[in-house]
mmCIF file of C-alpha atoms and ligand atoms in Angstrom:
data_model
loop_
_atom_site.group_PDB
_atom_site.id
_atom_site.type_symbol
_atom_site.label_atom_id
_atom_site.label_comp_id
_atom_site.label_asym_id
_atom_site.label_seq_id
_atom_site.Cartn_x
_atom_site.Cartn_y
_atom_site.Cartn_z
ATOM 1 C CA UNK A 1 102.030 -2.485 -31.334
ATOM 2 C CA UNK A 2 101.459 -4.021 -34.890
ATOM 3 C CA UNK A 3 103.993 -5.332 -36.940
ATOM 4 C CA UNK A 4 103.113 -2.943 -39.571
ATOM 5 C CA UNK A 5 103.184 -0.417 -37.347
ATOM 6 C CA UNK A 6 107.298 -1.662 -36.651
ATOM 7 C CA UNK A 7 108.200 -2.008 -39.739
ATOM 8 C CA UNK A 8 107.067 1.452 -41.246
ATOM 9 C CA UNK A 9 108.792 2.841 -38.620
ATOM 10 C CA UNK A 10 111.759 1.130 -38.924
ATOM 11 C CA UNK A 11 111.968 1.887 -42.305
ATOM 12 C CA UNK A 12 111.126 5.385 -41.505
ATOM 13 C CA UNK A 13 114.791 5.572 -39.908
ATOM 14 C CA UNK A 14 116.684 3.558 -42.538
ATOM 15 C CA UNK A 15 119.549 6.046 -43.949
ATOM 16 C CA UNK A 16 119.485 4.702 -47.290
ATOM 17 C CA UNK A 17 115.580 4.988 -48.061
ATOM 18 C CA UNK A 18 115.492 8.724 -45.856
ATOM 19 C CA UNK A 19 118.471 9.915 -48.491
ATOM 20 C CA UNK A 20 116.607 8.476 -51.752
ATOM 21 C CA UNK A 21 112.852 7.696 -50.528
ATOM 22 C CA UNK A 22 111.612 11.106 -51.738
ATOM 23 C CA UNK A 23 112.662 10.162 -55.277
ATOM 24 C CA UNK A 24 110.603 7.643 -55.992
ATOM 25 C CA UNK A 25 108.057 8.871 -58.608
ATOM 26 C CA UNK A 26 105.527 6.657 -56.625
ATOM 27 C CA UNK A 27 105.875 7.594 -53.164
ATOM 28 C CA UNK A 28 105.813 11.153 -54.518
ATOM 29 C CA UNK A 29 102.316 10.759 -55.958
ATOM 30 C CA UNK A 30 101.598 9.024 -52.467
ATOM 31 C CA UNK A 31 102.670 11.768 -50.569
ATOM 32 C CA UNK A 32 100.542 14.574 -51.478
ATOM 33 C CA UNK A 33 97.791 13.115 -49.631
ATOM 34 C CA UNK A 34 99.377 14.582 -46.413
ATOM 35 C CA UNK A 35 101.223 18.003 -47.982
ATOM 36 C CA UNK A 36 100.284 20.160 -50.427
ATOM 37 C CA UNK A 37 103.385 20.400 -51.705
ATOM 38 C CA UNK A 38 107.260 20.759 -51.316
ATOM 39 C CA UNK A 39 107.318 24.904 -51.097
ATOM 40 C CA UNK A 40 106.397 27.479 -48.726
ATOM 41 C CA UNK A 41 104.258 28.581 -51.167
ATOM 42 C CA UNK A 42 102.477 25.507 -51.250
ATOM 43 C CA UNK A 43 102.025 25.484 -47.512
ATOM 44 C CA UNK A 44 100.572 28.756 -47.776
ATOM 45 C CA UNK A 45 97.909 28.437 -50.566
ATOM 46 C CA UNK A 46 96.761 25.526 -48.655
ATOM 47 C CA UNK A 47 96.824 27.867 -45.240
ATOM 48 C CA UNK A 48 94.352 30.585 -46.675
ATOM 49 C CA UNK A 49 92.217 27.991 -47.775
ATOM 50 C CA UNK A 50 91.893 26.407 -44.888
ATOM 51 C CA UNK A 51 91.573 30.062 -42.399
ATOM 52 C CA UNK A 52 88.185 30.380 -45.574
ATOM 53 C CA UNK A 53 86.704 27.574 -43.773
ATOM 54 C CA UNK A 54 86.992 29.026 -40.063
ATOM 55 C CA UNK A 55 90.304 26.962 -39.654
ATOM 56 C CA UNK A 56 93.333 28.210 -38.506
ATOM 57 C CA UNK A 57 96.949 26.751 -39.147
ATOM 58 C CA UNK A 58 100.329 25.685 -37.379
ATOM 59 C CA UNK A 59 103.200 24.997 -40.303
ATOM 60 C CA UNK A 60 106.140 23.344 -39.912
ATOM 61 C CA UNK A 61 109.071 22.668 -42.559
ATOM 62 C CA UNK A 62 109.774 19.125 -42.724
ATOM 63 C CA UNK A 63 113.390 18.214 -41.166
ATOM 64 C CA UNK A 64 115.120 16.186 -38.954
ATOM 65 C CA UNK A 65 118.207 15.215 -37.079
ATOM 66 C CA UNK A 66 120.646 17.848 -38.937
ATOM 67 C CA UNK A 67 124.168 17.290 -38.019
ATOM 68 C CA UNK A 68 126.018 20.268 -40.297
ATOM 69 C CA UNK A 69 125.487 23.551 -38.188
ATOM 70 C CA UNK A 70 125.160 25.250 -41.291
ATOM 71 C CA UNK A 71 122.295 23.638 -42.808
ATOM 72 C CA UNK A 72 120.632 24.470 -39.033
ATOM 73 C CA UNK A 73 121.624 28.000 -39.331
ATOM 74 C CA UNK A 74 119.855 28.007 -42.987
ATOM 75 C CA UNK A 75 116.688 26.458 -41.153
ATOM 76 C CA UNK A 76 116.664 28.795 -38.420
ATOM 77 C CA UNK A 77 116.975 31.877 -41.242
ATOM 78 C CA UNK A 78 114.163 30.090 -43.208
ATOM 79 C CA UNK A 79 111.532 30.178 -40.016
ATOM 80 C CA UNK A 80 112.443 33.546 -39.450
ATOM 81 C CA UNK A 81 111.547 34.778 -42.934
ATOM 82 C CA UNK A 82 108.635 32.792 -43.147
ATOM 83 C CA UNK A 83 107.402 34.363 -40.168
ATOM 84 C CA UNK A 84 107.524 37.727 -41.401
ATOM 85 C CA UNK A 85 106.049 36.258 -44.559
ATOM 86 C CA UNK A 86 102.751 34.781 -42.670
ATOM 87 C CA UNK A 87 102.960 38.216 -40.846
ATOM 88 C CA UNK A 88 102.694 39.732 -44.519
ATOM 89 C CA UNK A 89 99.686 37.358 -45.149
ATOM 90 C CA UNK A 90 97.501 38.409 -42.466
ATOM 91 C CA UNK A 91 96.211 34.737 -41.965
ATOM 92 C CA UNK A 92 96.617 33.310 -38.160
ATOM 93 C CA UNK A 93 99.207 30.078 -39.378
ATOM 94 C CA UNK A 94 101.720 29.007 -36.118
ATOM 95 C CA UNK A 95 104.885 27.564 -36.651
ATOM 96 C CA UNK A 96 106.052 24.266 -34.948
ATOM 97 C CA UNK A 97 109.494 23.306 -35.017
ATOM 98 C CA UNK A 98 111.625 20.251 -34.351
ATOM 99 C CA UNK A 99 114.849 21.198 -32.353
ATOM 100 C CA UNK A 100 117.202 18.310 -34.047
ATOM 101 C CA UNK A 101 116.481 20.656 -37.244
ATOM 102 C CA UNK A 102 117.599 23.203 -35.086
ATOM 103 C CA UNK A 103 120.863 21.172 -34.227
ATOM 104 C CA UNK A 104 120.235 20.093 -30.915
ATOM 105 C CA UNK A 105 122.305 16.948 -32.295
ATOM 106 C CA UNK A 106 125.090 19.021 -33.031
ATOM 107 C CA UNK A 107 125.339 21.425 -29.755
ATOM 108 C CA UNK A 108 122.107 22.062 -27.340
ATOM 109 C CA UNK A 109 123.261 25.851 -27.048
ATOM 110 C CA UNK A 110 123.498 26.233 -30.931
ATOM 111 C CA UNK A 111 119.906 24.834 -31.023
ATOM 112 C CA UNK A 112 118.369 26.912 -27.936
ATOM 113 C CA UNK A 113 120.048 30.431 -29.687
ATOM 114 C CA UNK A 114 118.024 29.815 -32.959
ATOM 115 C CA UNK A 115 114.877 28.656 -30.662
ATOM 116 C CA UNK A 116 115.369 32.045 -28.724
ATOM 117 C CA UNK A 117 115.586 33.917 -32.028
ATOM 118 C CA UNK A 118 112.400 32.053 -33.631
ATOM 119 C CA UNK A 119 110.430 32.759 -30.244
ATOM 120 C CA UNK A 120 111.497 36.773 -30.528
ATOM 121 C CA UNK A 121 110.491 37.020 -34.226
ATOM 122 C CA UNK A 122 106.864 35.134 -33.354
ATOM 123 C CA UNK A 123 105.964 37.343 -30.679
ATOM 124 C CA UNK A 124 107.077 40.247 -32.576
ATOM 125 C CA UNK A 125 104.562 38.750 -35.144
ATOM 126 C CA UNK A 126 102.108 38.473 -32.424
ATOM 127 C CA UNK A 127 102.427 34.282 -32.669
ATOM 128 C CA UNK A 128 102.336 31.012 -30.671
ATOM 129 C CA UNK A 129 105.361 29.126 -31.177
ATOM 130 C CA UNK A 130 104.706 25.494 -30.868
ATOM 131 C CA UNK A 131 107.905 23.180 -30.159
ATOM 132 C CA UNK A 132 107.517 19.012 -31.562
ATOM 133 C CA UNK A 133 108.388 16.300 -29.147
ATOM 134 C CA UNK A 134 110.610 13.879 -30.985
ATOM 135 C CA UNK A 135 111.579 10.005 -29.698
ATOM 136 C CA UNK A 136 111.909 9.688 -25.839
ATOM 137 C CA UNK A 137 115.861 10.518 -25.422
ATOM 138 C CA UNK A 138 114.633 14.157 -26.468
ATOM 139 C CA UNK A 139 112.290 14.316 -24.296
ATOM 140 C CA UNK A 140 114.810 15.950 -21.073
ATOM 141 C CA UNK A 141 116.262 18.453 -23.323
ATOM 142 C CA UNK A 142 113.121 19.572 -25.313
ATOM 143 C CA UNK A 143 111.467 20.403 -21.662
ATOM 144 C CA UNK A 144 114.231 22.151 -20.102
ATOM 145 C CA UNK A 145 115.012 24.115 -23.232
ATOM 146 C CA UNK A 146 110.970 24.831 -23.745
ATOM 147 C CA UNK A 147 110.925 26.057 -19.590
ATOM 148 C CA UNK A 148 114.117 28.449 -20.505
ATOM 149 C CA UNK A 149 112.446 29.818 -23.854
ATOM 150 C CA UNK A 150 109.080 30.350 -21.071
ATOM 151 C CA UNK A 151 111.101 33.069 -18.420
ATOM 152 C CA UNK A 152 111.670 35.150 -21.696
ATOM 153 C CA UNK A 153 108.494 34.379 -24.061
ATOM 154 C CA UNK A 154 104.708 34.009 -23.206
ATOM 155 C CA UNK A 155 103.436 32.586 -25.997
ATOM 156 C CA UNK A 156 105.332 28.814 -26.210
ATOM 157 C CA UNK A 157 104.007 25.629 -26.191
ATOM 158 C CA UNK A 158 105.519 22.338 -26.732
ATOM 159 C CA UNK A 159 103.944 18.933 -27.468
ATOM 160 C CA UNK A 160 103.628 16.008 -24.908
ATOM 161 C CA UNK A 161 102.896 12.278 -25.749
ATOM 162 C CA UNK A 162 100.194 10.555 -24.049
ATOM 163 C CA UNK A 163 102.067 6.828 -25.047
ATOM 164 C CA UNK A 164 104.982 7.936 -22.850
ATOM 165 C CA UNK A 165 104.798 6.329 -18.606
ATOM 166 C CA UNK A 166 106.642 9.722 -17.826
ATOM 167 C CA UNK A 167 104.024 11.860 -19.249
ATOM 168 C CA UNK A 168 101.580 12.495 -16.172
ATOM 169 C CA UNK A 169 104.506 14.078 -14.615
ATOM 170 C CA UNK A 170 105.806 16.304 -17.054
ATOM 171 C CA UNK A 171 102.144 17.383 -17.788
ATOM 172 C CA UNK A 172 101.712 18.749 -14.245
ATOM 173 C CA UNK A 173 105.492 20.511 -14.155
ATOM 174 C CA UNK A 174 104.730 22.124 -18.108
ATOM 175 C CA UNK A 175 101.361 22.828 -17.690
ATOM 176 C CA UNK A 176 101.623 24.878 -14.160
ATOM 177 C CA UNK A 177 104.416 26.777 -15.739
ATOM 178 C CA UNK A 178 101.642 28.170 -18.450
ATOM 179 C CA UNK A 179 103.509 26.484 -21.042
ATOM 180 C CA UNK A 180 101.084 25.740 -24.142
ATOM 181 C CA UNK A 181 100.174 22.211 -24.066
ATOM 182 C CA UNK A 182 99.380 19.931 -27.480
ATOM 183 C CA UNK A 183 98.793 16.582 -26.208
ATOM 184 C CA UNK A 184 99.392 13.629 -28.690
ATOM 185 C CA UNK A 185 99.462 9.746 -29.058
ATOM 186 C CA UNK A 186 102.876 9.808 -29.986
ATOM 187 C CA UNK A 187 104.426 8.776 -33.220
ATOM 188 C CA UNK A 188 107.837 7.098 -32.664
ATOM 189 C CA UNK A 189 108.743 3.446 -31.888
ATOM 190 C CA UNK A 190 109.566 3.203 -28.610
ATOM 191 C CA UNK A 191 110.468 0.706 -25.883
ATOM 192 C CA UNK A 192 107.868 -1.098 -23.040
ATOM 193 C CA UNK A 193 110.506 0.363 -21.019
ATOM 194 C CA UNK A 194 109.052 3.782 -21.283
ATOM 195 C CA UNK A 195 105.805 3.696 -23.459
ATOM 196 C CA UNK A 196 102.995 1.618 -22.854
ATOM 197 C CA UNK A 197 102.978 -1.082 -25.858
ATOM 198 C CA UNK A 198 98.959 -1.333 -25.792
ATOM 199 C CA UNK A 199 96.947 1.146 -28.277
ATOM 200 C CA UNK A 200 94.119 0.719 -25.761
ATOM 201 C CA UNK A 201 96.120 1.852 -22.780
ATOM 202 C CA UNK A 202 97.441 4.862 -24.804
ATOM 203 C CA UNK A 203 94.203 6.091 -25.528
ATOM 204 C CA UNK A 204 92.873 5.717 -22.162
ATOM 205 C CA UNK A 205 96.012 7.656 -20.999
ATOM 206 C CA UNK A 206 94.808 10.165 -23.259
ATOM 207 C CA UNK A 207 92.047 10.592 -22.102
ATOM 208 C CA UNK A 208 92.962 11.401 -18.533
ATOM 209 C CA UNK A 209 95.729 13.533 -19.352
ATOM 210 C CA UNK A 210 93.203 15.546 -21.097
ATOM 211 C CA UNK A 211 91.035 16.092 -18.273
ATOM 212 C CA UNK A 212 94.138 16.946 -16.333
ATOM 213 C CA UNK A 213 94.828 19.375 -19.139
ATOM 214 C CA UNK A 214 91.058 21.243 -18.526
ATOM 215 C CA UNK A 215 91.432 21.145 -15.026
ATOM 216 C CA UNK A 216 91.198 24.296 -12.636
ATOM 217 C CA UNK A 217 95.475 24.058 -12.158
ATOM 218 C CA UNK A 218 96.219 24.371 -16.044
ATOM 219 C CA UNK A 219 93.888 26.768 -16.505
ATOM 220 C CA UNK A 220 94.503 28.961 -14.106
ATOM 221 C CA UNK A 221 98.258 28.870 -15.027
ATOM 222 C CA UNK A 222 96.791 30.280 -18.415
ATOM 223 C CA UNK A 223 98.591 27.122 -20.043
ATOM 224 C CA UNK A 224 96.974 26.524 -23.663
ATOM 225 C CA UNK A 225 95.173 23.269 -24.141
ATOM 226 C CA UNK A 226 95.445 21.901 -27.510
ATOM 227 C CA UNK A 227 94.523 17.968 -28.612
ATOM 228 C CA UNK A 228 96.488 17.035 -31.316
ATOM 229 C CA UNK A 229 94.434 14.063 -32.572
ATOM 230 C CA UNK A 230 92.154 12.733 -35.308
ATOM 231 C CA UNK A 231 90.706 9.879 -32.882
ATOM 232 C CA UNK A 232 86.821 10.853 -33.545
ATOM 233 C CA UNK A 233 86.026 9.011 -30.384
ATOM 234 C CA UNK A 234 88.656 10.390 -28.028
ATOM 235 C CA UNK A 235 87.409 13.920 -29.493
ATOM 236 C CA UNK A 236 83.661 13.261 -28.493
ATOM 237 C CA UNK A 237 84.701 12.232 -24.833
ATOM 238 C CA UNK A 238 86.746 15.716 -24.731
ATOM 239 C CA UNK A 239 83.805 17.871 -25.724
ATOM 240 C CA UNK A 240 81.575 15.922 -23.786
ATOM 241 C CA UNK A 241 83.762 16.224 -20.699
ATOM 242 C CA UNK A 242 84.518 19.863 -21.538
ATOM 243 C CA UNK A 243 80.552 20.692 -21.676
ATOM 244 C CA UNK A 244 80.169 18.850 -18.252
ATOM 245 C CA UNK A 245 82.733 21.489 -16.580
ATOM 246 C CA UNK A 246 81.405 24.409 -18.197
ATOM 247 C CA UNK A 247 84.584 24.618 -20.800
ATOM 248 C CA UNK A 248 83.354 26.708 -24.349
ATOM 249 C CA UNK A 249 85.396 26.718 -27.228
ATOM 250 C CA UNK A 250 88.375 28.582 -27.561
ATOM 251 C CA UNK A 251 89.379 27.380 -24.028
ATOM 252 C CA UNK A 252 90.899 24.241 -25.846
ATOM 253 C CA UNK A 253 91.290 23.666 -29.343
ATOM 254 C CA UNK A 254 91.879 20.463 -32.116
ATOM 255 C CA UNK A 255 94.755 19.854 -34.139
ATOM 256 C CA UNK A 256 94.713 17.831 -36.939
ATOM 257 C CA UNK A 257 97.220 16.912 -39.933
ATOM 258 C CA UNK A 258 96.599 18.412 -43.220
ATOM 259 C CA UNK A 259 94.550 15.884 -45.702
ATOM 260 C CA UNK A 260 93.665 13.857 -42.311
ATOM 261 C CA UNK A 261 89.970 13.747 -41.745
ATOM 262 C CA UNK A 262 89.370 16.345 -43.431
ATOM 263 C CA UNK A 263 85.058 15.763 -43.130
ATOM 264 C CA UNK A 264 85.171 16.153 -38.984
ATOM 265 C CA UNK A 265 87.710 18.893 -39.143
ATOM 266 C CA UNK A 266 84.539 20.771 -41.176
ATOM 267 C CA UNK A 267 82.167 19.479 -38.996
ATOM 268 C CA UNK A 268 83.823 20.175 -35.729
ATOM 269 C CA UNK A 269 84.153 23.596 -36.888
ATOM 270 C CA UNK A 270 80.508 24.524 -37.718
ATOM 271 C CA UNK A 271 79.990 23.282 -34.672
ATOM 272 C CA UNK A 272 81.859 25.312 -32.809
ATOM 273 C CA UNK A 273 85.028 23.721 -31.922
ATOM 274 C CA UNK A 274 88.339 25.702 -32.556
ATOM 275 C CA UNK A 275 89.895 23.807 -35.249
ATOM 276 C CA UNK A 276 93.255 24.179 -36.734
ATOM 277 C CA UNK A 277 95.680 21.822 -39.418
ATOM 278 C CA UNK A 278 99.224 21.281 -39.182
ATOM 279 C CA UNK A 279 100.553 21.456 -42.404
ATOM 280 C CA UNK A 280 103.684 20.539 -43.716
ATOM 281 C CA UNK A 281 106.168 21.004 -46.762
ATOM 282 C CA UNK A 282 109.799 20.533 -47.358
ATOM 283 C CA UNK A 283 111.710 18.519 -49.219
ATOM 284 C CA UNK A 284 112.856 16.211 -46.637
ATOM 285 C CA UNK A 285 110.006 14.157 -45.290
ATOM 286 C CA UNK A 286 110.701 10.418 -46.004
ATOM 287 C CA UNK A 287 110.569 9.771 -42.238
ATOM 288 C CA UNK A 288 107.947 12.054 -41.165
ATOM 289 C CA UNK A 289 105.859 10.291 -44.112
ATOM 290 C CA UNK A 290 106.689 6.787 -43.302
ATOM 291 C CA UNK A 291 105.307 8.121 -39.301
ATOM 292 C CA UNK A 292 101.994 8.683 -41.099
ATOM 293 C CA UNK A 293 101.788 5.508 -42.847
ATOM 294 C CA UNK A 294 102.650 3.679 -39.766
ATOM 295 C CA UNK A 295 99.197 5.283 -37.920
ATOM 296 C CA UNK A 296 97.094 3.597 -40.101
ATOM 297 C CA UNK A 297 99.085 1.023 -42.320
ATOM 298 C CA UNK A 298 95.853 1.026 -44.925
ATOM 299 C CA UNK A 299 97.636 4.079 -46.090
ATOM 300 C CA UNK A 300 100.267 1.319 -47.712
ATOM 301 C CA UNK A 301 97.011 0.983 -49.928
ATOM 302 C CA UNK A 302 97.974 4.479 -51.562
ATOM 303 C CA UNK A 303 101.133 3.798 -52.232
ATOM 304 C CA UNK A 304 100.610 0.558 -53.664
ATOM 305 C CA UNK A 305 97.987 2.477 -55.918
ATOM 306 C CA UNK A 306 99.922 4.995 -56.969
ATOM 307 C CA UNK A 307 102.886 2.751 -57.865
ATOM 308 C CA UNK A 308 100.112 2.261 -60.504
ATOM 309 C CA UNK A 309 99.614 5.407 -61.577
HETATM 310 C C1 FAD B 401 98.628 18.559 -34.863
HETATM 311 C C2 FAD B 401 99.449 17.346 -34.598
HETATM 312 C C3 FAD B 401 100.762 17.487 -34.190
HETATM 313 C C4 FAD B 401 101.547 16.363 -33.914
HETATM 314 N N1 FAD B 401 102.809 16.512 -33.414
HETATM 315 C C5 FAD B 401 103.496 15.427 -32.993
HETATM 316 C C6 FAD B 401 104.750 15.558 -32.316
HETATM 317 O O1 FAD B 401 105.273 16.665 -32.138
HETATM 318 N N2 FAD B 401 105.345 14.422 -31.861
HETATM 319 C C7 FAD B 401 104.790 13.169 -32.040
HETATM 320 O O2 FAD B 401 105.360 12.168 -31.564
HETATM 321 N N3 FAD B 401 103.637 13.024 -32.719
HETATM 322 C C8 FAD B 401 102.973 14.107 -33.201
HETATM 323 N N4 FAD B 401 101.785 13.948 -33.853
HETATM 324 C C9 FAD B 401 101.359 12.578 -34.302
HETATM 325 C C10 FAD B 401 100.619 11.826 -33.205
HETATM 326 O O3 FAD B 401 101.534 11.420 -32.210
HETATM 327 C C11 FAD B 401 99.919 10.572 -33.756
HETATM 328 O O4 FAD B 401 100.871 9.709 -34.295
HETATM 329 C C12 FAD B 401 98.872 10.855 -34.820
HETATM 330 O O5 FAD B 401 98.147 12.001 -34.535
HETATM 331 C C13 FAD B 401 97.890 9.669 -34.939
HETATM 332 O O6 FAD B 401 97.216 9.469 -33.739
HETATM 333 P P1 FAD B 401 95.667 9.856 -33.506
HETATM 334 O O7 FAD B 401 95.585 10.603 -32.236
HETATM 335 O O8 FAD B 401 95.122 10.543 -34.676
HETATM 336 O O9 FAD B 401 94.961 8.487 -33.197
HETATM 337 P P2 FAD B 401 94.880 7.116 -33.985
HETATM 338 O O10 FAD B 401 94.214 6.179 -33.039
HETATM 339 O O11 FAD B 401 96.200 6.733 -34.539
HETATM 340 O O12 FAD B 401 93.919 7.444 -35.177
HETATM 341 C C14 FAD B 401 92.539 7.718 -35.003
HETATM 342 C C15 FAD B 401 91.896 7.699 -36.377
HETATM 343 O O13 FAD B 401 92.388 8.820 -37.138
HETATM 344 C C16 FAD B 401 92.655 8.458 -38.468
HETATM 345 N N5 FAD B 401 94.096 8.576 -38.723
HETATM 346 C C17 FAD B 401 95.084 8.746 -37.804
HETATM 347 N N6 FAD B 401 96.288 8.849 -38.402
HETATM 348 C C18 FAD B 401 96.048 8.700 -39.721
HETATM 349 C C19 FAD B 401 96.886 8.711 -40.866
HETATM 350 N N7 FAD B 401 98.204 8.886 -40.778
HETATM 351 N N8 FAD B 401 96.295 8.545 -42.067
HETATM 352 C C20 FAD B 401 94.980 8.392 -42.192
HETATM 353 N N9 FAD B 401 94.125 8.373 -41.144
HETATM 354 C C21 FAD B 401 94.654 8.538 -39.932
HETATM 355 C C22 FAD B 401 92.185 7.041 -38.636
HETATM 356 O O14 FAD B 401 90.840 7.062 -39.056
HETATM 357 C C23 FAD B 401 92.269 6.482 -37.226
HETATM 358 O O15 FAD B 401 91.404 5.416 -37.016
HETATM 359 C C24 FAD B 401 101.003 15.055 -34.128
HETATM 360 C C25 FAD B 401 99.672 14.933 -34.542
HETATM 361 C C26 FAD B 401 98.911 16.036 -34.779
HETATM 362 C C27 FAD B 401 97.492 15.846 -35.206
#
């Protein structure tokens, strides 16, 4: 891993810069490369521009690690209305939630009864839900709590990381259970104990879990197969692969962050590939930012620009 790489995320859990980070006129300007803006209203603008382009959505509200169960409640209240509000829209936009925003820090039950209640108001909307993996201590909990939320709810899928030893595994239990599948690099810093400290080996990994993913077993299980990644190369092997066993679009999809290669998300698109963009908003998304400048640490360029006006 890069020192960069470290250091933004590092910073990205300092308490001091995740409290007062979003205030600084500079890395404001810097930050609306990746949202379009703080509101739901913002998210949504950008969502019907995008579905005018052939590109669906998935939305999330920006959030982590709450540890007052009534600022959970209040997030859990917000996705519900919001879901009725993309209902309202008529536009095909997916929400994907963290459960620490839910308060899985707090109690795992409080956070599974607001998962439960987000799950019954998407399928009532006729929605995926889509749950985040967070950094690897989550990983137990987030998979037990997404196979529970499965027995009652079709239409779930939760994200897997491909830099994570342990993933293989949990692939072939999630994926056989139907569960919704978006496979990622992972974003989090963690130990050669558990992830594999090579960017080489985690794209390699990658690309074997997604064959696994497009293989007979998943597919017959009806899980969805989503790749969650803006690695041009990684996305030609998939298609290629795909083409060699027959797979057509909308049997797996891409996922891609909002203002992220924006270019091949077009492209892919009028080329057939099912395309969609995560977008996000909120108010707190010092971490989650300081994630995205850790991918590619050029992106330090833009805020060192912008610190300039
Ligand atoms: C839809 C979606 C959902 C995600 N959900 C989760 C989640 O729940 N949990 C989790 O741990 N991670 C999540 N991630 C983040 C993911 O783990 C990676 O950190 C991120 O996608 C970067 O990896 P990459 O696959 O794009 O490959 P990389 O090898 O990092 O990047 C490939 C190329 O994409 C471009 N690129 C990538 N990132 C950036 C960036 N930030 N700015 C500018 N260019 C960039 C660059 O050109 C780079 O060379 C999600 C990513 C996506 C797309």
């Amino acid at each position: 891993m890069s020192v960069a790489r470290t250091v933004l995320l590092k910073i990205s859990d300092n308490q001091w810069l995740r409290a007062n980070g979003t205030k600084m006129p500079f890395v404001r300007r810097a930050v609306s490369k990746f949202m379009p803006g703080e509101s739901f209203d913002d998210m949504l603008v950008a969502a019907k521009a995008t579905a005018t382009e052939g590109i669906g959505a998935v939305f999330t509200r920006l959030g982590e690690n709450v540890k007052d169960r009534a600022e959970a409640d209040a997030v859990a209240r917000h996705y519900l209305e919001v879901i009725d509000r993309i209902r309202a829209a008529g536009i095909s936009c997916e929400p994907s939630i963290k459960l620490t925003q839910l308060g899985l820090d707090i109690d795992r039950e409080l956070a599974f009864g607001h998962l439960r209640a987000l799950a019954a108001r998407a399928q009532a909307a006729g929605s995926y839900l889509w749950i985040d993996m967070e950094q690897s201590s989550y990983v137990d909990v987030t998979l037990d709590l997404t196979r529970r939320l499965k027995h009652e709810f079709p239409a779930v899928g939760v994200c897997l990381q491909a830099y994570l030893f342990r993933t293989r595994q949990d692939l072939e239990d999630v994926a056989s259970r139907g569960i919704g599948v978006r496979l990622v690099k992972g974003a989090y810093n963690e130990p050669a104990s558990v992830a594999f400290p090579k960017k080489s080996d985690v794209d390699a990994n990658y690309l074997a879990l997604a064959q696994a993913m497009l293989s007979a077993g998943p597919r017959a299980a009806g899980s969805r197969a989503v790749f969650g990644t803006h690695d041009l190369d990684l996305i030609g092997a998939i298609r290629n692969h795909a083409q060699s066993i027959g797979l057509k679009p909308p049997a797996y999809e891409f996922h891609m962050l909002y203002g992220i290669q924006k270019a091949a998300q077009l492209r892919l698109t009028q080329d057939g590939a099912a395309v969609r963009v995560l977008i996000a908003y909120g108010e707190y998304w010092f971490p989650w930012y300081m994630r995205r400048l850790a991918e590619r640490p050029a992106n330090v360029w833009f805020v060192a620009k912008s610190l300039f006006g």
